[in-house]
Amino acid sequence: IFVSGPVQQNVIMMTELGGDKPVQVSKHKGRSTQPTMGAGGRTAWIQRNGAKYELVVDGKVISSGPTHLSPAFKPDGTVAAAYSESQKTSIYAFSGRSKSLLSGLGGINVSPTFSPDGSRMAFVSDAGGGTGIYIGSSSGGGATRLTSGAKATDPSWSPTGEYITFVSRETDICIIRPDGTGFRQLTGGQGANYRPSFSPDGRMIVFSSTRNGRHQLFVMSVNGDKQQPLMPDNSMNQEQPYWCPTMPK
C-alpha cells in the first residue's frame, strides 16, 4: 500500500510485488496519507477533511480531530496513532471511538511500530532533545532511547523481531537491533530515502526514494543489496509504502 498523486490530492493505492497494476483504495476527495496495513489485508490511513484530520480504519472514520498522524496496527488488531492536543502529540490506542494513552513522554511522539509479540513499541520522540527512536512497553509508560546522534525517524519493526529499520538524517535507511547493536546504513548518496517497511518474511525492505528525480518505490534485501524500483515503468508519484504483513484472504 502506498501514496500517489499531487500533494493536495494524495490517494491511497495498492499493488502486488510486481507492481504492474496498482489500484486506488481510498475514496475520499481530499488528501489521504500515511497508509498502513494489518493482518488479513486490514487498512488504515489519515485523511484531511477541511480543518480536521481523520483516522480511517478499514474504510471507516473512527476518530476526527485537529491532528492525527502515523497509524499502525498492533499484532492483536488494535490500531494506534499519534494525536495532538494541549500543545503535545502523544500515541494512543483506538478502540471504536475511545482511546487510551500509550506514550507517556512529553513533546512530540509519533510513528509507532510494534514487536511481533505485541509487547513492545518503538516510536519517534523529541522528548530527550533531538529527534530519535525510543522503545517502551506497548501498554504505555516510560521508554528508552534506541538511537543517538543524528535525527532518526520512520521506524519499522521486522516480522522476525530481529531488526528495526529507520531513516537517519531524513536521507538514508538504516537497520539496528532492538538492543542497540548491529547498526548498519543501507542507502547512501542516492537522493532522499524514507518510509522503509519489511516484507512478511523479513528478508526485503520496500521504501520510497528520490534518487531518479521523483518519488518512486524501491525494494532491497535486508542487507541493502539488490536495490531496484518496484514499478519502473509507472510515472506516478509513489511514496509512503507499507508492506502487508500477511496476504489478504
PDB file of C-alpha atoms in Angstrom:
ATOM      1  CA  ILE A   1       0.000   0.000   0.000  1.00  0.00           C
ATOM      2  CA  PHE A   2       1.329   3.476  -0.808  1.00  0.00           C
ATOM      3  CA  VAL A   3       0.500   7.123  -1.548  1.00  0.00           C
ATOM      4  CA  SER A   4       0.263   8.609  -5.031  1.00  0.00           C
ATOM      5  CA  GLY A   5      -0.918  11.793  -6.751  1.00  0.00           C
ATOM      6  CA  PRO A   6      -0.381  15.555  -6.255  1.00  0.00           C
ATOM      7  CA  VAL A   7       0.278  16.686  -2.654  1.00  0.00           C
ATOM      8  CA  GLN A   8      -3.155  18.243  -2.089  1.00  0.00           C
ATOM      9  CA  GLN A   9      -4.926  15.321  -3.745  1.00  0.00           C
ATOM     10  CA  ASN A  10      -2.968  12.325  -2.465  1.00  0.00           C
ATOM     11  CA  VAL A  11      -4.751   8.999  -2.777  1.00  0.00           C
ATOM     12  CA  ILE A  12      -4.022   5.571  -1.317  1.00  0.00           C
ATOM     13  CA  MET A  13      -3.027   2.897  -3.810  1.00  0.00           C
ATOM     14  CA  MET A  14      -2.304  -0.805  -3.506  1.00  0.00           C
ATOM     15  CA  THR A  15      -0.186  -3.066  -5.696  1.00  0.00           C
ATOM     16  CA  GLU A  16       1.296  -6.552  -5.735  1.00  0.00           C
ATOM     17  CA  LEU A  17       5.056  -7.099  -5.594  1.00  0.00           C
ATOM     18  CA  GLY A  18       5.360  -6.956  -9.386  1.00  0.00           C
ATOM     19  CA  GLY A  19       3.779  -3.511  -9.294  1.00  0.00           C
ATOM     20  CA  ASP A  20       2.099  -3.809 -12.694  1.00  0.00           C
ATOM     21  CA  LYS A  21      -1.492  -2.894 -11.802  1.00  0.00           C
ATOM     22  CA  PRO A  22      -1.825  -0.553  -8.789  1.00  0.00           C
ATOM     23  CA  VAL A  23      -5.426   0.163  -7.773  1.00  0.00           C
ATOM     24  CA  GLN A  24      -6.863   3.052  -5.757  1.00  0.00           C
ATOM     25  CA  VAL A  25      -8.342   2.022  -2.396  1.00  0.00           C
ATOM     26  CA  SER A  26      -9.190   5.431  -0.867  1.00  0.00           C
ATOM     27  CA  LYS A  27     -12.437   7.153  -1.895  1.00  0.00           C
ATOM     28  CA  HIS A  28     -12.080  10.486  -0.082  1.00  0.00           C
ATOM     29  CA  LYS A  29     -11.939  13.539  -2.384  1.00  0.00           C
ATOM     30  CA  GLY A  30      -9.407  15.314  -0.156  1.00  0.00           C
ATOM     31  CA  ARG A  31      -5.864  14.368   0.765  1.00  0.00           C
ATOM     32  CA  SER A  32      -5.196  10.842   2.113  1.00  0.00           C
ATOM     33  CA  THR A  33      -1.755   9.924   3.521  1.00  0.00           C
ATOM     34  CA  GLN A  34       0.293   7.671   5.833  1.00  0.00           C
ATOM     35  CA  PRO A  35      -1.264   4.290   4.954  1.00  0.00           C
ATOM     36  CA  THR A  36      -0.583   1.111   6.896  1.00  0.00           C
ATOM     37  CA  MET A  37      -1.808  -2.479   6.814  1.00  0.00           C
ATOM     38  CA  GLY A  38      -2.628  -5.184   9.332  1.00  0.00           C
ATOM     39  CA  ALA A  39      -3.071  -8.936   9.192  1.00  0.00           C
ATOM     40  CA  GLY A  40      -5.565 -10.185   6.625  1.00  0.00           C
ATOM     41  CA  GLY A  41      -5.344  -7.053   4.492  1.00  0.00           C
ATOM     42  CA  ARG A  42      -6.771  -4.581   7.022  1.00  0.00           C
ATOM     43  CA  THR A  43      -6.026  -0.937   6.210  1.00  0.00           C
ATOM     44  CA  ALA A  44      -5.683   2.392   7.995  1.00  0.00           C
ATOM     45  CA  TRP A  45      -4.657   5.880   6.914  1.00  0.00           C
ATOM     46  CA  ILE A  46      -5.122   9.580   7.642  1.00  0.00           C
ATOM     47  CA  GLN A  47      -7.372  11.791   5.539  1.00  0.00           C
ATOM     48  CA  ARG A  48      -7.840  15.568   5.554  1.00  0.00           C
ATOM     49  CA  ASN A  49     -11.412  16.823   5.857  1.00  0.00           C
ATOM     50  CA  GLY A  50     -11.465  20.620   5.983  1.00  0.00           C
ATOM     51  CA  ALA A  51      -9.546  21.688   9.095  1.00  0.00           C
ATOM     52  CA  LYS A  52      -9.724  18.198  10.621  1.00  0.00           C
ATOM     53  CA  TYR A  53      -7.585  15.100  10.268  1.00  0.00           C
ATOM     54  CA  GLU A  54      -9.494  11.819  10.321  1.00  0.00           C
ATOM     55  CA  LEU A  55      -8.270   8.358  11.237  1.00  0.00           C
ATOM     56  CA  VAL A  56      -9.718   5.888   8.732  1.00  0.00           C
ATOM     57  CA  VAL A  57      -9.684   2.181   9.605  1.00  0.00           C
ATOM     58  CA  ASP A  58     -10.980  -0.422   7.146  1.00  0.00           C
ATOM     59  CA  GLY A  59     -12.663   2.353   5.187  1.00  0.00           C
ATOM     60  CA  LYS A  60     -14.472   3.951   8.158  1.00  0.00           C
ATOM     61  CA  VAL A  61     -13.629   7.135  10.096  1.00  0.00           C
ATOM     62  CA  ILE A  62     -13.126   6.181  13.757  1.00  0.00           C
ATOM     63  CA  SER A  63     -11.628   9.439  15.072  1.00  0.00           C
ATOM     64  CA  SER A  64     -11.582  13.075  13.955  1.00  0.00           C
ATOM     65  CA  GLY A  65      -9.638  15.976  15.410  1.00  0.00           C
ATOM     66  CA  PRO A  66      -7.049  18.720  14.921  1.00  0.00           C
ATOM     67  CA  THR A  67      -4.260  16.279  14.041  1.00  0.00           C
ATOM     68  CA  HIS A  68      -3.931  12.522  13.609  1.00  0.00           C
ATOM     69  CA  LEU A  69      -0.629  11.024  12.439  1.00  0.00           C
ATOM     70  CA  SER A  70       1.106   7.749  11.577  1.00  0.00           C
ATOM     71  CA  PRO A  71      -1.396   4.943  12.295  1.00  0.00           C
ATOM     72  CA  ALA A  72      -0.150   1.402  12.946  1.00  0.00           C
ATOM     73  CA  PHE A  73      -1.752  -1.948  13.745  1.00  0.00           C
ATOM     74  CA  LYS A  74      -0.739  -3.844  16.844  1.00  0.00           C
ATOM     75  CA  PRO A  75      -0.478  -7.635  16.356  1.00  0.00           C
ATOM     76  CA  ASP A  76      -3.793  -8.068  18.205  1.00  0.00           C
ATOM     77  CA  GLY A  77      -5.535  -5.863  15.621  1.00  0.00           C
ATOM     78  CA  THR A  78      -5.769  -2.715  17.761  1.00  0.00           C
ATOM     79  CA  VAL A  79      -4.974   0.495  15.890  1.00  0.00           C
ATOM     80  CA  ALA A  80      -2.528   3.012  17.352  1.00  0.00           C
ATOM     81  CA  ALA A  81      -1.924   6.528  16.075  1.00  0.00           C
ATOM     82  CA  ALA A  82      -0.491   9.856  17.161  1.00  0.00           C
ATOM     83  CA  TYR A  83      -2.985  12.517  18.264  1.00  0.00           C
ATOM     84  CA  SER A  84      -2.264  16.173  19.059  1.00  0.00           C
ATOM     85  CA  GLU A  85      -3.847  18.129  21.892  1.00  0.00           C
ATOM     86  CA  SER A  86      -2.748  20.652  24.556  1.00  0.00           C
ATOM     87  CA  GLN A  87       0.476  21.525  22.698  1.00  0.00           C
ATOM     88  CA  LYS A  88       1.772  17.956  22.679  1.00  0.00           C
ATOM     89  CA  THR A  89       1.458  14.927  20.439  1.00  0.00           C
ATOM     90  CA  SER A  90       1.047  11.507  22.052  1.00  0.00           C
ATOM     91  CA  ILE A  91       0.410   7.987  20.814  1.00  0.00           C
ATOM     92  CA  TYR A  92      -2.916   6.380  21.636  1.00  0.00           C
ATOM     93  CA  ALA A  93      -4.580   3.032  21.055  1.00  0.00           C
ATOM     94  CA  PHE A  94      -8.009   3.470  19.485  1.00  0.00           C
ATOM     95  CA  SER A  95     -10.945   1.157  20.185  1.00  0.00           C
ATOM     96  CA  GLY A  96     -14.069   2.267  18.399  1.00  0.00           C
ATOM     97  CA  ARG A  97     -14.285   5.986  19.203  1.00  0.00           C
ATOM     98  CA  SER A  98     -12.450   5.747  22.538  1.00  0.00           C
ATOM     99  CA  LYS A  99      -8.688   5.974  23.010  1.00  0.00           C
ATOM    100  CA  SER A 100      -6.070   5.093  25.646  1.00  0.00           C
ATOM    101  CA  LEU A 101      -2.606   6.626  26.077  1.00  0.00           C
ATOM    102  CA  LEU A 102       0.432   4.558  25.028  1.00  0.00           C
ATOM    103  CA  SER A 103       3.308   7.074  25.005  1.00  0.00           C
ATOM    104  CA  GLY A 104       3.922   8.865  28.293  1.00  0.00           C
ATOM    105  CA  LEU A 105       6.788  11.071  27.124  1.00  0.00           C
ATOM    106  CA  GLY A 106       6.404  14.808  26.663  1.00  0.00           C
ATOM    107  CA  GLY A 107       6.869  16.714  23.425  1.00  0.00           C
ATOM    108  CA  ILE A 108       6.071  15.161  20.059  1.00  0.00           C
ATOM    109  CA  ASN A 109       5.623  11.360  19.846  1.00  0.00           C
ATOM    110  CA  VAL A 110       4.716   9.771  16.503  1.00  0.00           C
ATOM    111  CA  SER A 111       5.273   6.770  14.191  1.00  0.00           C
ATOM    112  CA  PRO A 112       4.538   3.739  16.420  1.00  0.00           C
ATOM    113  CA  THR A 113       5.647   0.265  15.313  1.00  0.00           C
ATOM    114  CA  PHE A 114       5.263  -2.922  17.332  1.00  0.00           C
ATOM    115  CA  SER A 115       7.328  -6.003  18.104  1.00  0.00           C
ATOM    116  CA  PRO A 116       5.933  -9.246  16.610  1.00  0.00           C
ATOM    117  CA  ASP A 117       4.629 -10.429  20.004  1.00  0.00           C
ATOM    118  CA  GLY A 118       2.982  -7.049  20.610  1.00  0.00           C
ATOM    119  CA  SER A 119       4.735  -6.444  23.928  1.00  0.00           C
ATOM    120  CA  ARG A 120       6.935  -3.520  22.869  1.00  0.00           C
ATOM    121  CA  MET A 121       6.519  -0.363  20.832  1.00  0.00           C
ATOM    122  CA  ALA A 122       9.168   1.649  19.005  1.00  0.00           C
ATOM    123  CA  PHE A 123       8.328   5.233  18.108  1.00  0.00           C
ATOM    124  CA  VAL A 124       9.774   8.666  17.327  1.00  0.00           C
ATOM    125  CA  SER A 125      10.064  11.304  20.062  1.00  0.00           C
ATOM    126  CA  ASP A 126      11.824  14.606  20.654  1.00  0.00           C
ATOM    127  CA  ALA A 127      11.356  14.368  24.424  1.00  0.00           C
ATOM    128  CA  GLY A 128      15.055  13.970  25.217  1.00  0.00           C
ATOM    129  CA  GLY A 129      16.355  16.753  22.987  1.00  0.00           C
ATOM    130  CA  GLY A 130      16.751  15.958  19.305  1.00  0.00           C
ATOM    131  CA  THR A 131      14.531  13.529  17.442  1.00  0.00           C
ATOM    132  CA  GLY A 132      15.226   9.819  17.901  1.00  0.00           C
ATOM    133  CA  ILE A 133      13.772   6.318  18.136  1.00  0.00           C
ATOM    134  CA  TYR A 134      12.553   5.107  21.543  1.00  0.00           C
ATOM    135  CA  ILE A 135      11.389   1.680  22.741  1.00  0.00           C
ATOM    136  CA  GLY A 136       8.917   1.052  25.544  1.00  0.00           C
ATOM    137  CA  SER A 137       6.057  -1.178  26.592  1.00  0.00           C
ATOM    138  CA  SER A 138       3.167  -1.306  24.133  1.00  0.00           C
ATOM    139  CA  SER A 139       0.778  -0.786  27.044  1.00  0.00           C
ATOM    140  CA  GLY A 140       2.270   2.619  27.880  1.00  0.00           C
ATOM    141  CA  GLY A 141       4.653   4.034  30.447  1.00  0.00           C
ATOM    142  CA  GLY A 142       8.308   5.007  30.112  1.00  0.00           C
ATOM    143  CA  ALA A 143      10.641   4.357  27.206  1.00  0.00           C
ATOM    144  CA  THR A 144      14.368   4.111  26.482  1.00  0.00           C
ATOM    145  CA  ARG A 145      16.112   5.869  23.606  1.00  0.00           C
ATOM    146  CA  LEU A 146      17.414   3.425  20.976  1.00  0.00           C
ATOM    147  CA  THR A 147      19.264   5.768  18.607  1.00  0.00           C
ATOM    148  CA  SER A 148      21.753   8.530  19.352  1.00  0.00           C
ATOM    149  CA  GLY A 149      23.274  11.416  17.455  1.00  0.00           C
ATOM    150  CA  ALA A 150      21.623  12.114  14.094  1.00  0.00           C
ATOM    151  CA  LYS A 151      17.891  12.677  13.692  1.00  0.00           C
ATOM    152  CA  ALA A 152      16.095   9.319  13.359  1.00  0.00           C
ATOM    153  CA  THR A 153      12.543   8.808  12.067  1.00  0.00           C
ATOM    154  CA  ASP A 154      10.214   6.306  10.320  1.00  0.00           C
ATOM    155  CA  PRO A 155      10.872   3.162  12.413  1.00  0.00           C
ATOM    156  CA  SER A 156       9.528  -0.214  11.278  1.00  0.00           C
ATOM    157  CA  TRP A 157       9.941  -3.434  13.284  1.00  0.00           C
ATOM    158  CA  SER A 158      10.775  -6.577  11.318  1.00  0.00           C
ATOM    159  CA  PRO A 159       8.306  -9.518  11.439  1.00  0.00           C
ATOM    160  CA  THR A 160      11.093 -11.690  12.848  1.00  0.00           C
ATOM    161  CA  GLY A 161      11.737  -9.188  15.661  1.00  0.00           C
ATOM    162  CA  GLU A 162      15.443  -9.121  14.848  1.00  0.00           C
ATOM    163  CA  TYR A 163      15.741  -5.598  13.460  1.00  0.00           C
ATOM    164  CA  ILE A 164      14.171  -2.164  13.385  1.00  0.00           C
ATOM    165  CA  THR A 165      14.691  -0.182  10.202  1.00  0.00           C
ATOM    166  CA  PHE A 166      14.562   3.619  10.274  1.00  0.00           C
ATOM    167  CA  VAL A 167      15.599   6.780   8.438  1.00  0.00           C
ATOM    168  CA  SER A 168      18.681   8.737   9.512  1.00  0.00           C
ATOM    169  CA  ARG A 169      19.075  12.468   8.796  1.00  0.00           C
ATOM    170  CA  GLU A 170      15.870  12.317   6.703  1.00  0.00           C
ATOM    171  CA  THR A 171      18.026  10.829   3.939  1.00  0.00           C
ATOM    172  CA  ASP A 172      19.258   7.274   4.455  1.00  0.00           C
ATOM    173  CA  ILE A 173      17.742   3.988   5.579  1.00  0.00           C
ATOM    174  CA  CYS A 174      19.444   2.074   8.386  1.00  0.00           C
ATOM    175  CA  ILE A 175      18.779  -1.013  10.496  1.00  0.00           C
ATOM    176  CA  ILE A 176      19.531  -1.701  14.149  1.00  0.00           C
ATOM    177  CA  ARG A 177      18.679  -4.456  16.625  1.00  0.00           C
ATOM    178  CA  PRO A 178      16.198  -3.608  19.396  1.00  0.00           C
ATOM    179  CA  ASP A 179      19.029  -3.872  21.936  1.00  0.00           C
ATOM    180  CA  GLY A 180      21.005  -1.155  20.118  1.00  0.00           C
ATOM    181  CA  THR A 181      23.562  -3.427  18.439  1.00  0.00           C
ATOM    182  CA  GLY A 182      24.010  -4.329  14.766  1.00  0.00           C
ATOM    183  CA  PHE A 183      23.641  -0.811  13.344  1.00  0.00           C
ATOM    184  CA  ARG A 184      24.058  -0.665   9.584  1.00  0.00           C
ATOM    185  CA  GLN A 185      23.381   2.015   6.962  1.00  0.00           C
ATOM    186  CA  LEU A 186      21.713   0.532   3.869  1.00  0.00           C
ATOM    187  CA  THR A 187      21.497   3.505   1.480  1.00  0.00           C
ATOM    188  CA  GLY A 188      23.840   6.391   0.781  1.00  0.00           C
ATOM    189  CA  GLY A 189      24.446   9.115  -1.794  1.00  0.00           C
ATOM    190  CA  GLN A 190      21.292   8.339  -3.761  1.00  0.00           C
ATOM    191  CA  GLY A 191      18.718  11.050  -3.075  1.00  0.00           C
ATOM    192  CA  ALA A 192      16.370  11.009  -0.091  1.00  0.00           C
ATOM    193  CA  ASN A 193      15.246   7.546   1.035  1.00  0.00           C
ATOM    194  CA  TYR A 194      12.414   7.163   3.534  1.00  0.00           C
ATOM    195  CA  ARG A 195       9.412   5.218   4.931  1.00  0.00           C
ATOM    196  CA  PRO A 196      11.029   1.727   4.964  1.00  0.00           C
ATOM    197  CA  SER A 197       8.850  -1.336   5.615  1.00  0.00           C
ATOM    198  CA  PHE A 198       9.772  -5.023   5.897  1.00  0.00           C
ATOM    199  CA  SER A 199       8.366  -7.843   3.781  1.00  0.00           C
ATOM    200  CA  PRO A 200       6.351 -10.507   5.689  1.00  0.00           C
ATOM    201  CA  ASP A 201       9.375 -12.843   5.844  1.00  0.00           C
ATOM    202  CA  GLY A 202      11.735 -10.042   6.942  1.00  0.00           C
ATOM    203  CA  ARG A 203      14.097 -10.596   4.004  1.00  0.00           C
ATOM    204  CA  MET A 204      13.287  -7.476   1.979  1.00  0.00           C
ATOM    205  CA  ILE A 205      12.524  -3.802   2.585  1.00  0.00           C
ATOM    206  CA  VAL A 206      10.323  -1.525   0.493  1.00  0.00           C
ATOM    207  CA  PHE A 207      10.953   2.227   0.657  1.00  0.00           C
ATOM    208  CA  SER A 208      10.467   5.480  -1.250  1.00  0.00           C
ATOM    209  CA  SER A 209      13.384   7.261  -2.902  1.00  0.00           C
ATOM    210  CA  THR A 210      14.013  10.419  -4.931  1.00  0.00           C
ATOM    211  CA  ARG A 211      17.222   9.071  -6.489  1.00  0.00           C
ATOM    212  CA  ASN A 212      15.721   9.194 -10.000  1.00  0.00           C
ATOM    213  CA  GLY A 213      14.381  12.744  -9.662  1.00  0.00           C
ATOM    214  CA  ARG A 214      10.896  11.822  -8.422  1.00  0.00           C
ATOM    215  CA  HIS A 215       9.236   9.928  -5.579  1.00  0.00           C
ATOM    216  CA  GLN A 216       9.478   6.248  -6.509  1.00  0.00           C
ATOM    217  CA  LEU A 217       9.104   2.933  -4.662  1.00  0.00           C
ATOM    218  CA  PHE A 218      12.182   0.716  -4.373  1.00  0.00           C
ATOM    219  CA  VAL A 219      12.845  -2.699  -2.855  1.00  0.00           C
ATOM    220  CA  MET A 220      16.095  -4.116  -1.493  1.00  0.00           C
ATOM    221  CA  SER A 221      17.343  -7.053   0.514  1.00  0.00           C
ATOM    222  CA  VAL A 222      17.632  -6.599   4.282  1.00  0.00           C
ATOM    223  CA  ASN A 223      21.410  -6.123   3.953  1.00  0.00           C
ATOM    224  CA  GLY A 224      20.990  -3.309   1.407  1.00  0.00           C
ATOM    225  CA  ASP A 225      21.792  -5.334  -1.723  1.00  0.00           C
ATOM    226  CA  LYS A 226      19.732  -5.520  -4.936  1.00  0.00           C
ATOM    227  CA  GLN A 227      18.163  -2.058  -4.726  1.00  0.00           C
ATOM    228  CA  GLN A 228      15.709  -1.707  -7.605  1.00  0.00           C
ATOM    229  CA  PRO A 229      12.485   0.170  -8.448  1.00  0.00           C
ATOM    230  CA  LEU A 230       9.243  -1.662  -7.740  1.00  0.00           C
ATOM    231  CA  MET A 231       7.320  -0.021 -10.597  1.00  0.00           C
ATOM    232  CA  PRO A 232       9.992   1.222 -13.056  1.00  0.00           C
ATOM    233  CA  ASP A 233       7.540   1.858 -15.907  1.00  0.00           C
ATOM    234  CA  ASN A 234       4.946   3.703 -13.804  1.00  0.00           C
ATOM    235  CA  SER A 235       5.297   7.505 -13.964  1.00  0.00           C
ATOM    236  CA  MET A 236       3.027   8.326 -10.991  1.00  0.00           C
ATOM    237  CA  ASN A 237       4.462   9.649  -7.726  1.00  0.00           C
ATOM    238  CA  GLN A 238       4.995   6.720  -5.339  1.00  0.00           C
ATOM    239  CA  GLU A 239       5.696   7.297  -1.638  1.00  0.00           C
ATOM    240  CA  GLN A 240       4.930   6.246   1.965  1.00  0.00           C
ATOM    241  CA  PRO A 241       4.851   2.471   1.261  1.00  0.00           C
ATOM    242  CA  TYR A 242       3.866  -0.199   3.745  1.00  0.00           C
ATOM    243  CA  TRP A 243       4.175  -3.929   3.103  1.00  0.00           C
ATOM    244  CA  CYS A 244       1.147  -6.015   4.086  1.00  0.00           C
ATOM    245  CA  PRO A 245       2.276  -8.315   6.953  1.00  0.00           C
ATOM    246  CA  THR A 246       0.203 -11.224   5.577  1.00  0.00           C
ATOM    247  CA  MET A 247      -1.543 -11.960   2.302  1.00  0.00           C
ATOM    248  CA  PRO A 248      -5.195 -10.797   2.227  1.00  0.00           C
ATOM    249  CA  LYS A 249      -7.724 -13.632   2.129  1.00  0.00           C
TER     250      LYS A 249
END
